[in-house]
CSV table of C-alpha atoms in Angstrom, one decimal:
chain,number,residue,atom,x,y,z
I,1,MET,CA,9.6,5.2,-23.5
I,2,GLN,CA,10.9,7.1,-20.5
I,3,ARG,CA,13.3,5.1,-18.4
I,4,MET,CA,11.7,4.0,-15.2
I,5,ILE,CA,13.3,4.7,-11.8
I,6,THR,CA,13.7,1.5,-9.8
I,7,LEU,CA,14.3,0.9,-6.1
I,8,ALA,CA,17.9,-0.2,-6.9
I,9,GLU,CA,18.8,3.5,-7.4
I,10,LEU,CA,18.0,4.4,-3.8
I,11,VAL,CA,20.2,2.0,-1.8
I,12,PRO,CA,23.8,0.6,-1.9
I,13,GLU,CA,24.5,-2.2,-4.4
I,14,ASP,CA,24.9,-4.9,-1.7
I,15,THR,CA,21.2,-4.4,-0.6
I,16,PHE,CA,18.4,-6.9,-0.8
I,17,ILE,CA,14.7,-6.2,-0.2
I,18,ALA,CA,13.1,-7.9,2.8
I,19,PRO,CA,9.4,-6.9,2.3
I,20,ARG,CA,7.3,-9.3,4.2
I,21,LEU,CA,4.9,-7.8,6.8
I,22,LEU,CA,5.3,-9.7,10.1
I,23,GLU,CA,2.0,-10.5,11.8
I,24,GLU,CA,3.2,-9.6,15.4
I,25,MET,CA,3.7,-6.0,14.3
I,26,GLN,CA,0.1,-5.6,13.0
I,27,PRO,CA,-2.4,-7.0,15.6
I,28,GLY,CA,-5.9,-6.6,14.2
I,29,SER,CA,-4.7,-5.9,10.7
I,30,PRO,CA,-6.3,-7.8,7.8
I,31,PHE,CA,-2.8,-8.3,6.3
I,32,VAL,CA,-2.0,-11.6,8.0
I,33,GLY,CA,-1.5,-15.1,6.7
I,34,GLN,CA,-2.1,-15.2,3.0
I,35,GLN,CA,-2.4,-11.4,2.8
I,36,ALA,CA,1.0,-11.0,4.4
I,37,GLU,CA,2.5,-13.4,1.9
I,38,ALA,CA,0.8,-11.6,-1.0
I,39,LEU,CA,2.3,-8.3,0.1
I,40,SER,CA,5.8,-9.7,-0.2
I,41,GLY,CA,5.4,-9.5,-4.0
I,42,ALA,CA,4.1,-6.0,-4.2
I,43,LEU,CA,7.4,-4.5,-5.3
I,44,LEU,CA,8.5,-7.0,-7.9
I,45,ALA,CA,7.7,-4.7,-10.8
I,46,VAL,CA,9.9,-1.9,-9.6
I,47,CYS,CA,12.9,-3.5,-7.7
I,48,GLY,CA,15.1,-3.6,-10.8
I,49,SER,CA,18.4,-5.3,-10.1
I,50,LEU,CA,17.9,-5.5,-6.4
I,51,PRO,CA,17.5,-9.0,-5.1
I,52,ILE,CA,14.1,-9.4,-3.4
I,53,LEU,CA,12.5,-12.0,-1.2
I,54,ALA,CA,9.0,-13.0,-2.2
I,55,HIS,CA,6.6,-15.8,-1.4
I,56,GLU,CA,6.5,-18.5,-4.1
I,57,ALA,CA,2.7,-17.8,-4.7
I,58,ALA,CA,3.5,-14.1,-5.2
I,59,SER,CA,6.4,-14.5,-7.6
I,60,THR,CA,5.3,-17.1,-10.2
I,61,ALA,CA,7.0,-17.3,-13.6
I,62,PRO,CA,3.7,-16.4,-15.4
I,63,LEU,CA,3.5,-13.2,-13.3
I,64,LEU,CA,7.1,-12.2,-14.2
I,65,ASP,CA,6.2,-12.8,-17.8
I,66,ALA,CA,3.2,-10.6,-17.5
I,67,ILE,CA,5.2,-7.8,-15.9
I,68,ALA,CA,7.6,-8.0,-18.8
I,69,ALA,CA,4.8,-8.0,-21.3
I,70,SER,CA,3.3,-5.0,-19.6
I,71,GLY,CA,6.5,-3.0,-20.5
I,72,LEU,CA,8.3,-3.1,-17.2
I,73,SER,CA,11.5,-4.8,-16.2
I,74,PRO,CA,10.9,-7.9,-14.1
I,75,PRO,CA,13.3,-8.5,-11.2
I,76,THR,CA,16.6,-10.1,-12.0
I,77,ALA,CA,17.0,-11.9,-8.6
I,78,VAL,CA,14.0,-13.3,-6.8
I,79,ASP,CA,14.7,-15.4,-3.7
I,80,ARG,CA,11.5,-17.4,-3.0
I,81,PHE,CA,10.3,-18.6,0.4
I,82,ASP,CA,7.2,-20.7,1.3
I,83,SER,CA,6.4,-19.6,4.9
I,84,ARG,CA,7.0,-17.0,7.5
I,85,ASP,CA,9.8,-19.2,9.1
I,86,GLY,CA,11.3,-19.6,5.7
I,87,TYR,CA,11.3,-15.9,5.2
I,88,VAL,CA,13.0,-15.2,8.5
I,89,ALA,CA,15.6,-17.9,7.8
I,90,ARG,CA,16.4,-16.5,4.3
I,91,VAL,CA,16.8,-13.0,5.6
I,92,CYS,CA,19.3,-14.2,8.3
I,93,GLU,CA,21.2,-16.3,5.7
I,94,ARG,CA,21.6,-13.3,3.4
I,95,MET,CA,22.7,-11.0,6.1
I,96,ALA,CA,25.3,-13.6,7.3
I,97,GLN,CA,26.6,-13.6,3.8
I,98,GLY,CA,27.1,-9.8,3.9
I,99,GLY,CA,23.8,-8.8,2.2
I,100,ARG,CA,22.4,-5.4,3.5
I,101,ALA,CA,18.7,-5.9,4.5
I,102,TRP,CA,16.2,-3.3,3.5
I,103,PHE,CA,13.2,-3.9,5.7
I,104,THR,CA,10.3,-2.2,4.0
I,105,CYS,CA,7.9,-2.8,7.0
I,106,PRO,CA,8.5,-2.5,10.7
I,107,VAL,CA,10.0,-5.7,12.2
I,108,PRO,CA,10.2,-7.0,15.8
I,109,LEU,CA,13.4,-5.8,17.5
I,110,GLY,CA,15.9,-8.6,18.0
I,111,LEU,CA,14.4,-10.9,15.4
I,112,PHE,CA,17.2,-10.2,12.9
I,113,PRO,CA,20.9,-9.3,13.2
I,114,ASP,CA,21.7,-5.7,13.8
I,115,GLU,CA,23.9,-5.4,10.7
I,116,PRO,CA,24.2,-5.0,7.8
I,117,ILE,CA,21.0,-3.0,7.2
I,118,VAL,CA,19.7,0.0,5.3
I,119,VAL,CA,17.6,1.5,8.2
I,120,PRO,CA,17.7,0.3,11.8
I,121,PRO,CA,14.4,-1.5,12.7
I,122,SER,CA,14.1,0.7,15.8
I,123,LEU,CA,14.0,3.8,13.6
I,124,ILE,CA,11.5,2.3,11.2
I,125,ALA,CA,9.3,1.4,14.1
I,126,ASP,CA,9.6,4.9,15.7
I,127,LEU,CA,8.9,6.8,12.4
I,128,ASN,CA,5.8,4.7,11.7
I,129,LEU,CA,4.2,5.3,15.1
I,130,ARG,CA,1.1,7.3,14.8
I,131,SER,CA,2.5,9.8,17.3
I,132,ALA,CA,5.4,10.6,14.9
I,133,ILE,CA,3.1,13.2,13.3
I,134,ASP,CA,3.6,15.4,16.5
I,135,ARG,CA,7.4,15.3,16.0
I,136,LEU,CA,7.7,15.5,12.2
I,137,VAL,CA,4.8,17.7,11.0
I,138,PRO,CA,4.6,21.4,11.6
I,139,PRO,CA,1.8,22.4,14.0
I,140,GLU,CA,-0.2,24.3,11.4
I,141,ASN,CA,-0.3,21.1,9.2
I,142,ARG,CA,-1.7,18.8,11.9
I,143,THR,CA,-5.3,18.2,12.9
I,144,LYS,CA,-6.3,18.7,16.5
I,145,ARG,CA,-5.3,15.4,18.2
I,146,ARG,CA,-4.7,13.7,21.5
I,147,VAL,CA,-2.5,10.7,22.3
I,148,ILE,CA,-4.0,8.8,25.2
I,149,GLU,CA,-2.0,6.2,27.1
I,150,GLY,CA,-2.8,3.7,29.9
I,151,ARG,CA,-5.7,1.3,29.9
I,152,ALA,CA,-7.8,3.2,32.4
I,153,ASP,CA,-7.5,6.5,30.5
I,154,VAL,CA,-8.1,4.8,27.2
I,155,ALA,CA,-11.2,3.1,28.5
I,156,GLN,CA,-12.5,6.4,29.7
I,157,ALA,CA,-11.7,8.1,26.4
I,158,LEU,CA,-13.5,5.3,24.5
I,159,ALA,CA,-16.6,5.7,26.6
I,160,ALA,CA,-16.7,9.4,25.7
I,161,LEU,CA,-16.3,8.9,22.0
I,162,ARG,CA,-18.9,10.6,19.7
I,163,PRO,CA,-19.5,11.0,16.0
I,164,GLY,CA,-17.3,13.5,14.2
I,165,LEU,CA,-14.0,12.1,15.5
I,166,VAL,CA,-11.3,9.7,14.2
I,167,VAL,CA,-9.8,7.2,16.5
I,168,LYS,CA,-6.6,5.2,15.8
I,169,ASP,CA,-4.9,2.3,17.4
I,170,ALA,CA,-1.4,3.6,18.4
I,171,ARG,CA,0.0,0.5,20.1
I,172,LEU,CA,2.3,-0.4,17.3
I,173,PRO,CA,3.4,1.1,14.0
I,174,SER,CA,0.7,2.0,11.6
I,175,SER,CA,-0.4,-0.6,9.1
I,176,SER,CA,-1.5,-0.6,5.5
I,177,GLY,CA,-5.0,-0.2,4.1
I,178,GLY,CA,-6.5,2.0,6.8
I,179,ALA,CA,-6.5,-0.9,9.3
I,180,GLY,CA,-6.6,0.3,13.0
I,181,VAL,CA,-8.5,3.5,12.1
I,182,TRP,CA,-12.1,4.2,12.8
I,183,VAL,CA,-13.9,7.2,11.2
I,184,LEU,CA,-16.8,7.9,13.5
I,185,ARG,CA,-19.6,9.1,11.3
I,186,ARG,CA,-22.5,7.6,13.1
I,187,LYS,CA,-23.2,6.0,16.5
I,188,ARG,CA,-22.7,2.5,15.1
I,189,HIS,CA,-19.1,3.5,14.2
I,190,VAL,CA,-18.5,4.5,17.7
I,191,THR,CA,-19.6,1.1,18.9
I,192,ARG,CA,-17.3,-0.6,16.4
I,193,ALA,CA,-14.3,1.5,17.6
I,194,ARG,CA,-15.0,0.6,21.2
I,195,THR,CA,-15.1,-3.1,20.4
I,196,GLY,CA,-12.0,-3.0,18.2
I,197,LEU,CA,-10.0,-1.1,20.8
I,198,ALA,CA,-11.2,-2.9,23.9
I,199,GLY,CA,-8.1,-3.5,26.1
I,200,ALA,CA,-5.9,-1.0,24.2
I,201,ASP,CA,-3.4,1.0,26.2
I,202,ARG,CA,-2.6,3.6,23.6
I,203,ILE,CA,-4.8,5.4,21.1
I,204,VAL,CA,-4.9,8.7,19.1
I,205,ILE,CA,-8.1,10.7,18.9
I,206,GLU,CA,-8.3,13.3,16.1
I,207,ALA,CA,-10.9,15.8,14.9
I,208,ARG,CA,-12.4,14.8,11.6
I,209,VAL,CA,-11.2,17.1,8.9
I,210,PRO,CA,-13.4,18.2,6.0
I,211,TYR,CA,-11.3,18.1,2.8
I,212,THR,CA,-11.4,18.8,-0.9
I,213,ALA,CA,-8.7,16.3,-1.9
I,214,ASN,CA,-6.9,13.3,-0.4
I,215,PHE,CA,-3.4,12.7,-1.8
I,216,CYS,CA,-0.7,10.2,-1.2
I,217,VAL,CA,2.5,12.2,-1.8
I,218,GLN,CA,5.7,10.2,-2.0
I,219,CYS,CA,9.3,11.2,-1.6
I,220,THR,CA,12.7,9.5,-1.9
I,221,CYS,CA,15.3,9.7,0.9
I,222,ALA,CA,18.7,8.7,-0.6
I,223,GLY,CA,20.8,10.5,2.1
I,224,LYS,CA,20.7,13.2,4.8
I,225,ASN,CA,20.5,16.0,2.2
I,226,GLU,CA,19.2,13.9,-0.7
I,227,VAL,CA,15.4,14.2,-0.5
I,228,ALA,CA,13.4,14.4,-3.7
I,229,PHE,CA,9.7,14.4,-4.8
I,230,LEU,CA,8.7,11.1,-6.4
I,231,GLY,CA,5.1,11.8,-7.3
I,232,SER,CA,1.5,11.8,-6.0
I,233,SER,CA,-1.9,10.4,-6.7
I,234,MET,CA,-5.4,10.8,-5.3
I,235,GLN,CA,-6.4,8.2,-2.7
I,236,ARG,CA,-9.6,6.3,-3.1
I,237,THR,CA,-11.2,5.2,0.2
I,238,ARG,CA,-14.5,4.2,1.6
I,239,ALA,CA,-16.2,6.6,4.0
I,240,SER,CA,-15.0,4.3,6.8
I,241,GLY,CA,-11.4,5.1,5.8
I,242,ILE,CA,-10.5,1.7,4.3
I,243,TYR,CA,-8.1,2.2,1.4
I,244,LEU,CA,-9.3,1.0,-2.1
I,245,GLY,CA,-6.7,2.3,-4.5
I,246,ASN,CA,-5.3,5.4,-6.3
I,247,ARG,CA,-6.0,7.5,-9.3
I,248,PHE,CA,-3.6,9.7,-11.3
I,249,ASP,CA,-5.5,12.6,-12.9
I,250,PRO,CA,-3.6,15.5,-14.4
I,251,ALA,CA,-6.5,17.8,-13.5
I,252,ALA,CA,-6.2,16.9,-9.8
I,253,GLN,CA,-2.7,17.5,-8.6
I,254,PRO,CA,-1.5,18.6,-5.2
I,255,SER,CA,-0.8,22.2,-4.5
I,256,SER,CA,2.8,23.5,-4.2
I,257,GLU,CA,2.1,23.9,-0.4
I,258,THR,CA,1.2,20.2,-0.2
I,259,CYS,CA,4.3,19.1,-2.0
I,260,ALA,CA,6.5,21.3,0.1
I,261,LEU,CA,5.0,19.8,3.3
I,262,ALA,CA,5.8,16.3,2.1
I,263,LEU,CA,9.4,17.3,1.4
I,264,THR,CA,9.7,18.9,4.8
I,265,ILE,CA,8.5,15.7,6.6
I,266,ALA,CA,10.8,13.6,4.4
I,267,ALA,CA,13.8,15.9,5.1
I,268,ALA,CA,13.2,15.6,8.9
I,269,ALA,CA,13.2,11.8,8.7
I,270,ALA,CA,16.3,11.7,6.4
I,271,GLN,CA,18.2,13.7,9.1
I,272,LEU,CA,17.4,11.0,11.5
I,273,GLY,CA,18.8,8.3,9.2
I,274,TYR,CA,15.8,7.2,7.2
I,275,ARG,CA,16.6,5.9,3.7
I,276,GLY,CA,14.2,4.7,1.0
I,277,ILE,CA,10.7,5.8,0.1
I,278,ALA,CA,8.1,7.5,2.2
I,279,GLY,CA,4.5,8.3,1.5
I,280,PHE,CA,2.3,10.8,3.3
I,281,ASP,CA,-1.5,11.0,3.4
I,282,ILE,CA,-2.2,14.7,3.1
I,283,LEU,CA,-5.6,16.4,3.0
I,284,GLU,CA,-6.2,19.6,1.1
I,285,ARG,CA,-8.9,22.0,2.5
I,286,GLU,CA,-10.8,25.0,1.3
I,287,ASP,CA,-10.2,27.1,4.4
I,288,GLY,CA,-6.7,26.2,5.6
I,289,PRO,CA,-3.3,24.8,5.0
I,290,PRO,CA,-2.9,21.1,4.0
I,291,VAL,CA,-3.1,18.6,6.9
I,292,ALA,CA,-1.0,15.4,7.1
I,293,ILE,CA,-3.0,12.6,8.6
I,294,ASP,CA,-0.8,9.6,8.2
I,295,LEU,CA,3.0,9.0,7.7
I,296,ASN,CA,4.2,5.8,6.0
I,297,PHE,CA,7.9,5.4,6.1
I,298,ARG,CA,8.0,2.5,3.6
I,299,PRO,CA,7.2,1.9,-0.1
I,300,ASN,CA,3.5,2.5,-0.3
I,301,ALA,CA,0.9,0.4,-2.1
I,302,SER,CA,0.8,3.0,-4.8
I,303,THR,CA,4.6,3.3,-5.2
I,304,PRO,CA,4.9,0.8,-8.1
I,305,PHE,CA,1.8,2.4,-9.7
I,306,LEU,CA,3.5,5.9,-9.6
I,307,MET,CA,6.8,4.6,-11.0
I,308,ALA,CA,5.2,2.5,-13.7
I,309,PHE,CA,2.8,5.3,-14.9
I,310,GLY,CA,5.7,7.7,-15.0
I,311,ALA,CA,7.5,5.4,-17.4
I,312,LEU,CA,4.6,4.2,-19.5
I,313,GLY,CA,1.7,6.7,-19.4
I,314,ALA,CA,2.8,9.6,-21.5
I,315,ALA,CA,4.8,7.3,-23.8
I,316,ARG,CA,1.6,5.4,-24.7
I,317,GLY,CA,-0.5,8.5,-24.9
I,318,PHE,CA,-2.4,8.0,-21.7
I,319,ASP,CA,-3.2,10.9,-19.3
I,320,MET,CA,-5.0,9.1,-16.5
I,321,ALA,CA,-4.6,5.8,-14.6
I,322,ASP,CA,-6.2,3.8,-11.8
I,323,LEU,CA,-4.5,1.5,-9.3
I,324,ILE,CA,-6.9,-1.4,-8.9
I,325,PHE,CA,-6.9,-4.3,-6.5
I,326,ALA,CA,-8.9,-7.2,-7.9
I,327,THR,CA,-9.7,-10.8,-7.1
I,328,SER,CA,-10.9,-13.8,-9.1
I,329,ASP,CA,-11.7,-17.4,-8.4
I,330,THR,CA,-10.1,-18.4,-11.7
I,331,PRO,CA,-6.6,-20.0,-11.4
I,332,SER,CA,-3.9,-17.5,-12.2
I,333,ARG,CA,-2.6,-19.2,-15.4
I,334,VAL,CA,-6.1,-19.2,-16.9
I,335,LEU,CA,-6.7,-15.6,-15.7
I,336,LEU,CA,-3.5,-14.3,-17.2
I,337,ALA,CA,-4.3,-16.0,-20.5
I,338,ARG,CA,-7.6,-14.1,-20.6
I,339,LEU,CA,-5.8,-10.8,-19.8
I,340,TRP,CA,-2.9,-11.3,-22.2
I,341,PRO,CA,-4.7,-9.5,-25.2
I,342,LEU,CA,-5.5,-6.6,-22.9
I,343,ILE,CA,-1.9,-6.3,-21.8
I,344,HIS,CA,-0.8,-6.2,-25.4
I,345,GLU,CA,-3.3,-3.4,-26.1
I,346,GLY,CA,-1.1,-1.3,-23.9
I,347,TRP,CA,-3.6,0.0,-21.3
I,348,LEU,CA,-3.4,-2.8,-18.8
I,349,VAL,CA,-0.2,-3.3,-16.7
I,350,VAL,CA,0.2,-6.1,-14.2
I,351,LEU,CA,2.0,-5.0,-11.1
I,352,GLY,CA,1.4,-8.0,-8.8
I,353,LEU,CA,-0.4,-11.3,-8.4
I,354,PHE,CA,-0.9,-13.9,-5.6
I,355,ASP,CA,-2.3,-17.3,-6.3
I,356,PRO,CA,-2.7,-19.5,-3.2
I,357,GLN,CA,-3.3,-22.6,-5.3
I,358,VAL,CA,0.3,-22.4,-6.6
I,359,ALA,CA,1.6,-23.1,-3.1
I,360,SER,CA,-1.1,-25.6,-2.1
I,361,MET,CA,-2.3,-23.1,0.5
I,362,PRO,CA,-5.9,-23.0,1.8
I,363,ASN,CA,-8.5,-22.2,-0.8
I,364,GLY,CA,-8.7,-18.5,-1.7
I,365,PRO,CA,-9.1,-16.2,-4.7
I,366,THR,CA,-6.3,-15.0,-6.9
I,367,ASN,CA,-5.3,-11.5,-5.9
I,368,MET,CA,-4.1,-9.0,-8.5
I,369,ARG,CA,-2.6,-5.5,-8.5
I,370,LEU,CA,-3.3,-3.7,-11.8
I,371,MET,CA,-2.7,-0.4,-13.4
I,372,VAL,CA,-5.4,0.6,-15.9
I,373,MET,CA,-4.6,3.6,-18.1
I,374,GLY,CA,-6.8,5.7,-20.3
I,375,ARG,CA,-7.0,9.1,-22.1
I,376,ASP,CA,-10.0,10.2,-19.9
I,377,LEU,CA,-12.3,8.9,-17.2
I,378,ASN,CA,-14.8,7.4,-19.7
I,379,GLU,CA,-12.0,5.3,-21.2
I,380,ILE,CA,-10.9,4.1,-17.8
I,381,GLN,CA,-14.5,3.1,-17.0
I,382,ARG,CA,-14.7,1.1,-20.2
I,383,HIS,CA,-11.5,-0.7,-19.4
I,384,ARG,CA,-12.9,-1.5,-15.9
I,385,LYS,CA,-16.0,-3.1,-17.5
I,386,THR,CA,-13.7,-5.2,-19.7
I,387,LEU,CA,-11.9,-6.5,-16.6
I,388,ARG,CA,-15.2,-7.4,-15.0
I,389,ARG,CA,-16.2,-9.4,-18.1
I,390,ALA,CA,-12.8,-11.2,-17.8
I,391,GLY,CA,-13.9,-12.5,-14.4
I,392,LEU,CA,-12.3,-10.0,-12.0
I,393,ALA,CA,-14.0,-8.5,-9.0
I,394,LEU,CA,-12.7,-5.0,-8.5
I,395,ALA,CA,-12.1,-4.1,-4.8
I,396,ASP,CA,-13.4,-0.5,-5.2
I,397,GLU,CA,-16.7,-1.6,-6.7
I,398,ARG,CA,-19.5,-3.1,-4.7
I,399,LEU,CA,-21.0,-6.2,-6.2
I,400,SER,CA,-24.8,-6.8,-6.4
I,401,PRO,CA,-26.1,-10.2,-5.4
I,402,VAL,CA,-26.5,-11.2,-9.1
I,403,GLN,CA,-22.9,-10.1,-9.8
I,404,ARG,CA,-21.7,-12.2,-6.8
I,405,ILE,CA,-23.5,-15.3,-8.2
I,406,ALA,CA,-22.1,-14.7,-11.7
I,407,ARG,CA,-18.6,-14.4,-10.3
I,408,ARG,CA,-18.9,-17.7,-8.6
I,409,LEU,CA,-20.2,-19.3,-11.8
I,410,ARG,CA,-17.2,-18.1,-13.8
I,411,ARG,CA,-14.8,-20.2,-11.8
I,412,PHE,CA,-16.2,-23.2,-13.7
I,413,MET,CA,-15.6,-21.6,-17.1
I,414,PRO,CA,-12.4,-22.2,-19.1
């Protein structure tokens, strides 16, 4: 098996990962409350020897056992917390003891000590602003766009919206999952954008770009002159722009021009002091150069997927893989027991899990991040069907009314 690169190789030895998304940085985002806590465990499968803070419901012992059984190295030092306040306190304690904080999401300025850190929070926030595209991306690789500031001007621009545009909330750093983005395909989408952005004082309006492929291209930034290509995968989204997952397909790889663009953007950020992983959403077109539409200066949702597939895919004879987000009403212990034989078959890899019942949180489903590998698309589809039979609802598949009823009935099955 190929040795898997871990996050520990990108930062100094005294570093710890502080991964929780803080709600005040993402107004209007779906990633709040339980979802914010769930995201704290998204990097457990690839952090290696780096200490990492994770919510107790996102870092259970059965999950770590499943990560190991999948063929990955579980983290060696998990520092668990049970609330947002607990997370903030643990970060401050570790920093006071000399630990170097690696904030993987933008954080409010002044909430944490200024040192020791991997990347200053002010730089993280600046690089993740939607307007950063204008500073870091060559003009020929940007779509036609306008940044509009001031409530009066924004209100006027919203009133003039029409189908065929994309409008983005630019008040704070960009969020995960396509939140804060409206793709205006029909009049009803225009209405939704106006409602969602009512009262906003900063937006971006872009021309909608016809494309042939949508890639998330990721790079590592280990120093000012140490930028490297990590990998890429196709993004799977709804027509509305909501992110659903990724697919690695050897027959669908980004062009050399797309890869070069990603390295150019990463190199510019590295010169400013950025360290870590960056992922860029880049569209390839039939009649022009690739276009960067979103810059994410943080580990991406597909980062563990890419790293894990690089280590396991070819070694197990698999050419393709899907990153799947799934939910189930089944308690995590029971659910993992059902999945255990599939893990040992070698095609299913558990990357993350969040079970609110573990922490006596309000009722909610178990959330999972899974990698499904196959030799071709048909095999991937068969594996997906197996997961559905095990009681999982896959986020990128719409359920029929009958399927929704069946899913609810499964919660009462052993």
